[in-house]
Coordinates of C-alpha atoms and ligand atoms in Angstrom, one line a residue:
M215 CA 113.3 105.3 128.4
K216 CA 111.4 102.5 129.3
I217 CA 107.8 100.9 129.2
T218 CA 105.5 101.5 131.4
V219 CA 102.1 100.3 129.7
V220 CA 100.8 98.5 128.0
T221 CA 97.7 97.9 126.9
A222 CA 95.1 95.6 124.4
E223 CA 91.4 96.6 123.6
A224 CA 88.9 94.1 121.6
E225 CA 86.3 96.0 118.5
S226 CA 84.4 93.2 116.7
R227 CA 81.1 93.8 114.0
R228 CA 79.6 91.7 111.5
R229 CA 80.1 92.6 108.2
P230 CA 77.2 93.6 106.5
R231 CA 78.2 91.6 103.5
P232 CA 80.7 88.9 104.6
L233 CA 83.5 88.3 101.4
N234 CA 83.9 84.5 100.6
D235 CA 87.1 83.0 99.4
A236 CA 87.3 79.3 98.1
L237 CA 87.5 78.2 101.3
Q238 CA 86.2 81.1 104.6
V239 CA 83.6 83.1 105.0
L240 CA 85.5 86.7 106.0
D241 CA 82.0 87.3 108.0
T242 CA 83.3 89.6 110.8
S243 CA 85.1 92.6 111.0
G244 CA 87.7 93.3 114.4
A245 CA 90.9 94.8 115.6
C246 CA 92.9 94.2 118.6
R247 CA 94.8 97.7 119.3
I248 CA 97.7 97.4 120.8
T249 CA 99.5 100.5 122.5
V250 CA 102.6 100.3 124.7
T251 CA 103.3 103.7 127.2
T252 CA 106.8 104.7 128.8
D253 CA 108.3 106.7 131.2
E254 CA 108.9 109.5 129.0
G255 CA 104.9 109.9 128.2
I256 CA 106.2 108.8 124.5
V257 CA 103.4 106.2 122.7
G258 CA 103.0 103.6 120.0
R259 CA 100.4 101.9 118.7
G260 CA 100.0 98.8 117.0
T261 CA 96.6 97.0 115.7
I262 CA 96.4 93.7 114.9
S263 CA 93.1 92.6 112.6
F264 CA 90.8 90.2 112.4
G265 CA 88.4 88.9 109.2
R266 CA 86.8 85.9 111.3
L267 CA 86.3 84.9 114.7
D268 CA 84.0 87.2 116.6
R269 CA 85.9 86.9 120.0
G270 CA 89.6 86.4 118.2
P271 CA 90.1 90.4 119.2
A272 CA 89.4 90.0 122.7
V273 CA 90.6 86.6 123.2
L274 CA 94.3 88.9 121.8
A275 CA 93.8 90.7 123.9
S276 CA 93.7 89.3 127.0
L277 CA 96.9 87.3 125.8
V278 CA 98.4 89.9 125.1
E279 CA 97.3 92.0 128.5
E280 CA 97.5 88.8 131.0
I281 CA 100.7 86.9 129.3
L282 CA 102.8 89.3 127.4
A283 CA 102.5 92.6 128.7
P284 CA 103.6 92.0 132.0
A285 CA 106.7 90.6 130.6
I286 CA 107.8 94.0 129.0
I287 CA 107.1 96.2 131.3
G288 CA 110.7 98.1 132.4
D289 CA 112.5 97.5 129.3
D290 CA 114.1 99.4 127.1
P291 CA 111.6 100.4 124.1
A292 CA 114.3 100.3 121.6
L293 CA 115.7 97.1 122.5
I294 CA 113.2 95.6 119.3
R295 CA 115.2 92.5 118.7
A296 CA 115.5 91.5 122.9
I297 CA 112.4 91.7 123.4
R298 CA 111.3 89.6 120.5
D299 CA 113.3 87.5 122.1
K300 CA 111.7 87.1 125.0
L301 CA 108.1 86.7 123.9
W302 CA 109.2 83.8 122.0
R303 CA 110.4 82.2 125.0
L304 CA 107.7 82.9 126.6
T305 CA 105.2 81.2 124.4
D306 CA 107.7 78.5 123.7
Y307 CA 105.3 76.6 125.8
H308 CA 101.7 77.2 124.5
G309 CA 103.0 77.4 121.3
T310 CA 104.8 80.2 119.4
A311 CA 103.1 80.1 115.9
G312 CA 99.5 81.1 115.7
L313 CA 97.6 83.7 118.5
A314 CA 100.7 83.9 120.7
L315 CA 102.8 85.1 117.1
L316 CA 99.7 87.9 116.7
G317 CA 99.9 89.3 119.9
I318 CA 104.0 89.2 120.0
A319 CA 103.5 91.4 116.3
G320 CA 101.2 93.0 117.5
I321 CA 103.8 94.3 120.1
D322 CA 106.3 94.8 117.3
I323 CA 104.2 97.0 115.4
A324 CA 103.8 99.2 118.6
L325 CA 107.3 99.6 119.1
W326 CA 108.7 100.6 115.6
D327 CA 105.7 103.5 115.7
L328 CA 106.9 104.3 120.0
L329 CA 110.8 104.5 118.0
G330 CA 109.4 106.8 115.0
R331 CA 107.6 109.0 117.2
A332 CA 110.7 109.3 120.1
T333 CA 113.1 110.0 117.1
G334 CA 110.4 112.4 114.7
Q335 CA 110.8 109.9 111.7
P336 CA 108.3 107.5 109.8
V337 CA 109.7 104.3 110.3
W338 CA 110.6 103.5 106.6
R339 CA 113.1 106.1 107.2
L340 CA 114.5 103.8 110.3
L341 CA 115.0 101.0 108.0
G342 CA 117.4 102.3 105.6
A343 CA 115.1 102.9 102.5
Q344 CA 115.7 101.6 99.1
R345 CA 113.1 103.5 97.1
D346 CA 110.4 106.5 97.5
R347 CA 107.3 104.8 96.3
V348 CA 106.0 101.1 96.1
P349 CA 103.9 100.2 93.5
A350 CA 100.1 97.9 94.1
Y351 CA 97.7 96.4 93.0
A352 CA 94.2 96.0 94.5
M353 CA 92.7 92.4 96.2
V354 CA 88.6 93.2 94.9
G355 CA 87.8 90.2 93.4
W356 CA 85.9 87.8 95.8
S357 CA 84.3 84.5 95.1
N358 CA 81.0 86.1 96.4
Y359 CA 80.9 88.4 93.4
D360 CA 78.6 87.7 89.9
L361 CA 80.1 88.3 86.6
T362 CA 78.6 91.6 86.4
E363 CA 79.8 92.8 89.9
L364 CA 83.4 91.2 89.1
Q365 CA 83.9 93.1 86.4
R366 CA 82.9 96.1 88.3
I367 CA 84.8 96.2 91.1
C368 CA 88.0 95.3 88.9
A369 CA 87.4 97.8 86.6
R370 CA 87.0 100.7 88.8
A371 CA 90.4 99.3 90.4
I372 CA 92.3 99.7 87.1
E373 CA 90.2 103.1 87.0
V374 CA 91.9 105.0 89.9
G375 CA 95.0 103.4 88.9
F376 CA 96.2 100.1 90.2
R377 CA 99.2 98.0 87.8
G378 CA 96.7 95.4 88.3
V379 CA 93.8 93.0 90.0
K380 CA 93.8 89.2 92.2
M381 CA 90.7 87.5 92.1
K382 CA 89.9 84.7 93.9
V383 CA 89.7 81.2 92.1
G384 CA 88.9 77.7 93.3
A385 CA 85.2 77.1 92.1
A386 CA 83.8 74.4 92.0
T387 CA 84.2 73.4 88.8
L388 CA 87.9 74.8 86.3
A389 CA 85.3 75.5 83.6
E390 CA 83.6 78.2 86.1
D391 CA 87.0 79.7 86.9
V392 CA 87.9 79.4 83.4
A393 CA 84.7 81.9 82.8
R394 CA 85.4 84.6 85.7
I395 CA 89.2 85.2 84.9
R396 CA 88.1 85.8 80.6
A397 CA 84.9 88.2 81.8
T398 CA 87.5 90.0 84.4
R399 CA 89.6 90.7 81.9
A400 CA 86.9 91.3 79.4
A401 CA 86.8 94.0 81.9
I402 CA 90.2 95.4 82.6
G403 CA 91.5 95.1 79.1
D404 CA 95.1 93.5 78.0
E405 CA 97.9 95.9 80.1
P406 CA 97.0 95.4 83.9
L407 CA 98.3 92.8 85.5
L408 CA 95.5 90.2 86.6
M409 CA 96.5 87.8 89.5
V410 CA 95.0 84.4 90.5
D411 CA 93.9 83.2 94.8
A412 CA 93.1 79.8 95.7
N413 CA 93.3 79.9 99.1
Q414 CA 94.9 76.6 99.8
V415 CA 92.1 75.1 98.3
F416 CA 93.8 72.7 95.7
G417 CA 95.6 69.1 96.2
R418 CA 98.2 68.7 94.1
A419 CA 96.9 66.9 91.0
E420 CA 94.1 69.9 90.9
A421 CA 96.3 73.0 90.9
L422 CA 98.4 71.2 88.4
R423 CA 95.8 70.8 86.3
R424 CA 93.7 74.5 86.8
G425 CA 97.9 76.1 87.0
R426 CA 98.3 75.2 83.4
V427 CA 94.8 76.4 82.5
Y428 CA 95.3 79.8 84.4
E429 CA 98.9 80.5 82.7
E430 CA 97.2 79.6 79.3
L431 CA 94.9 82.8 80.3
G432 CA 98.1 84.9 80.8
C433 CA 97.3 85.2 84.8
Y434 CA 100.4 86.8 86.5
W435 CA 100.7 84.6 89.5
F436 CA 99.0 81.5 91.2
E437 CA 98.6 82.3 94.6
E438 CA 98.4 79.7 97.8
P439 CA 97.6 76.6 95.4
L440 CA 98.3 74.4 97.8
R441 CA 98.1 74.3 101.4
A442 CA 100.7 77.0 103.2
D443 CA 102.7 74.0 105.2
D444 CA 103.1 71.2 101.6
T445 CA 106.4 73.0 100.8
A446 CA 107.0 69.3 98.4
G447 CA 103.8 69.9 96.9
L448 CA 104.4 74.1 96.5
A449 CA 108.4 73.2 95.2
A450 CA 106.9 70.7 92.2
L451 CA 104.4 72.9 91.4
A452 CA 107.0 75.6 91.0
D453 CA 109.0 73.6 88.8
A454 CA 105.9 72.3 86.5
L455 CA 104.7 76.1 85.6
T456 CA 106.1 78.5 84.6
I457 CA 103.2 80.9 85.9
P458 CA 105.0 81.6 89.1
I459 CA 104.3 80.7 92.3
A460 CA 102.7 82.8 95.3
S461 CA 102.2 81.4 98.8
G462 CA 102.9 82.7 102.4
E463 CA 100.4 84.1 103.8
N464 CA 100.0 81.9 106.6
N465 CA 103.3 81.3 107.4
Y466 CA 104.6 82.0 111.0
G467 CA 107.7 83.5 111.9
K468 CA 111.1 83.3 109.6
R469 CA 112.2 79.3 110.2
Q470 CA 108.9 78.9 108.4
F471 CA 110.0 80.6 105.6
L472 CA 113.7 79.4 105.2
P473 CA 112.5 76.1 103.4
L474 CA 110.2 77.8 101.2
F475 CA 113.1 79.6 99.9
E476 CA 115.7 76.5 99.6
G477 CA 113.5 74.3 98.0
R478 CA 111.9 76.7 95.4
A479 CA 108.9 76.2 96.9
V480 CA 107.6 80.0 96.0
D481 CA 108.8 82.4 93.2
I482 CA 107.2 85.1 94.9
V483 CA 106.9 85.3 99.1
Q484 CA 103.7 87.2 100.9
P485 CA 104.1 87.2 104.5
D486 CA 101.5 88.2 106.5
L487 CA 102.1 91.1 108.6
R488 CA 100.3 90.0 112.0
R489 CA 100.9 86.0 110.8
A490 CA 105.4 86.3 110.0
G491 CA 105.1 87.4 113.2
G492 CA 105.9 92.0 112.8
V493 CA 107.7 94.3 111.1
T494 CA 111.0 93.1 112.3
E495 CA 110.2 89.8 111.2
C496 CA 108.9 90.4 108.1
L497 CA 112.1 92.7 107.6
E498 CA 114.8 89.5 108.3
I499 CA 111.9 87.0 105.9
G500 CA 112.7 90.0 103.1
L501 CA 116.0 90.0 103.3
L502 CA 116.1 86.5 103.2
A503 CA 114.5 86.7 100.2
D504 CA 116.4 88.7 98.8
A505 CA 119.1 86.7 99.2
F506 CA 117.8 83.8 97.4
N507 CA 116.5 86.2 94.5
I508 CA 112.4 85.6 95.4
P509 CA 110.8 89.1 94.9
Y510 CA 108.6 90.0 98.2
A511 CA 104.4 90.7 97.6
S512 CA 103.0 91.7 100.5
H513 CA 99.6 90.0 102.8
G514 CA 98.2 93.1 103.1
G515 CA 99.3 97.4 103.0
G516 CA 99.2 99.7 105.5
V517 CA 102.4 99.1 107.8
H518 CA 103.7 96.9 105.5
L519 CA 104.4 99.8 103.3
H520 CA 107.3 100.9 105.5
I521 CA 108.5 96.7 105.4
L522 CA 108.4 96.6 101.4
A523 CA 110.1 100.8 101.1
A524 CA 113.1 99.4 103.0
L525 CA 113.6 96.4 101.1
P526 CA 115.6 95.5 98.0
N527 CA 113.3 92.6 96.8
A528 CA 109.9 94.6 97.0
L529 CA 107.4 93.7 94.2
F530 CA 103.8 95.3 95.3
L531 CA 101.6 96.1 98.0
E532 CA 98.4 94.3 98.4
S533 CA 95.7 97.2 98.5
G534 CA 92.0 97.6 97.8
L535 CA 89.4 99.6 97.1
A536 CA 88.2 102.0 100.0
T537 CA 83.8 101.6 100.3
D538 CA 83.3 105.5 98.1
G539 CA 85.5 103.2 95.2
T540 CA 88.2 105.6 96.1
A541 CA 92.5 104.5 96.5
P542 CA 93.2 107.5 98.4
G543 CA 97.0 108.5 98.4
L544 CA 97.7 106.3 94.8
I545 CA 99.9 107.8 92.5
D546 CA 100.4 106.4 89.0
G547 CA 99.7 102.6 90.6
A548 CA 102.3 103.7 93.6
Y549 CA 101.6 104.9 97.4
R550 CA 104.6 107.4 97.9
L551 CA 106.0 107.4 101.2
P552 CA 104.5 108.8 104.5
E553 CA 106.4 112.1 106.5
E554 CA 104.1 111.6 109.3
P555 CA 106.8 110.3 112.9
G556 CA 106.3 106.3 113.2
F557 CA 103.4 104.7 110.8
G558 CA 101.6 107.6 111.2
G559 CA 97.6 108.1 112.0
G560 CA 98.2 103.5 111.2
G561 CA 99.5 100.5 113.2
Ligands
MG837 MG1 95.7 85.8 99.4

């Protein structure tokens, strides 16, 4: 079987209501949809989503169609790691991390989907599964919600069965963070987990000061307390606090993850499917983390369900509520693995 056509379609639209974290305003909902077709007519699809940069999907689509795609026409789509290696080398001169790696990730996702469809199997089965369901929590507590809305949406996430909720922290004052955490805890009750996410906003001293308070309030993990590349700072923080430090959604490729593990800079690793480099790269990062006894909690859901199914150290899938306030497919706080070939309807 040979790859004959690779296409990329871009779409982008303004969010009717932007979402805020401590650093960013997510004002756009966009996607670059990559399709790989073979001489046998089998098709695989991979989607790279965007939360900002309204022209981002179109720029990525050009990069995929004009730079990455021509390099893999005629290749055997089952040689997924060989294709990854070729595309790394192709993009090395202008920088593989960043948008190029998002394109490589989209092709990698499409190739796994294609392999699943070619064999009639869901991807988790091709990866070799460790479990038949994956526990999930809901990221629902955005910074732009007032206390009433924060309480309502977090309570709803627990009501539909999530094992915990995540909320943004890093407000202008610690007192405001504390008020929001206390309000959320009051809304969800004592049992569910409550994760806090600072989205890289703090410096080292402030992360330590606030981390001690989050710890005292019983938060389950402290996510992205510092810049993603401050490995030494993360390691010092992880050493000073008992609340687990979670990070990884802004690291690119497994070689950026190795120092996090070697330096004990994260207690929980959170690769993003797009920025980490796709299914193959996330799987390898997860297995590397497992050798360091570090649990893996995905940044984002979707395709990541299949990767978490295959990882011995899987902790949680990050998910959320649908626009109608439900969580389709969530049973007893976990998602079952799908039986459709490839990634099913997703990818
Ligand atoms: Mg985060």
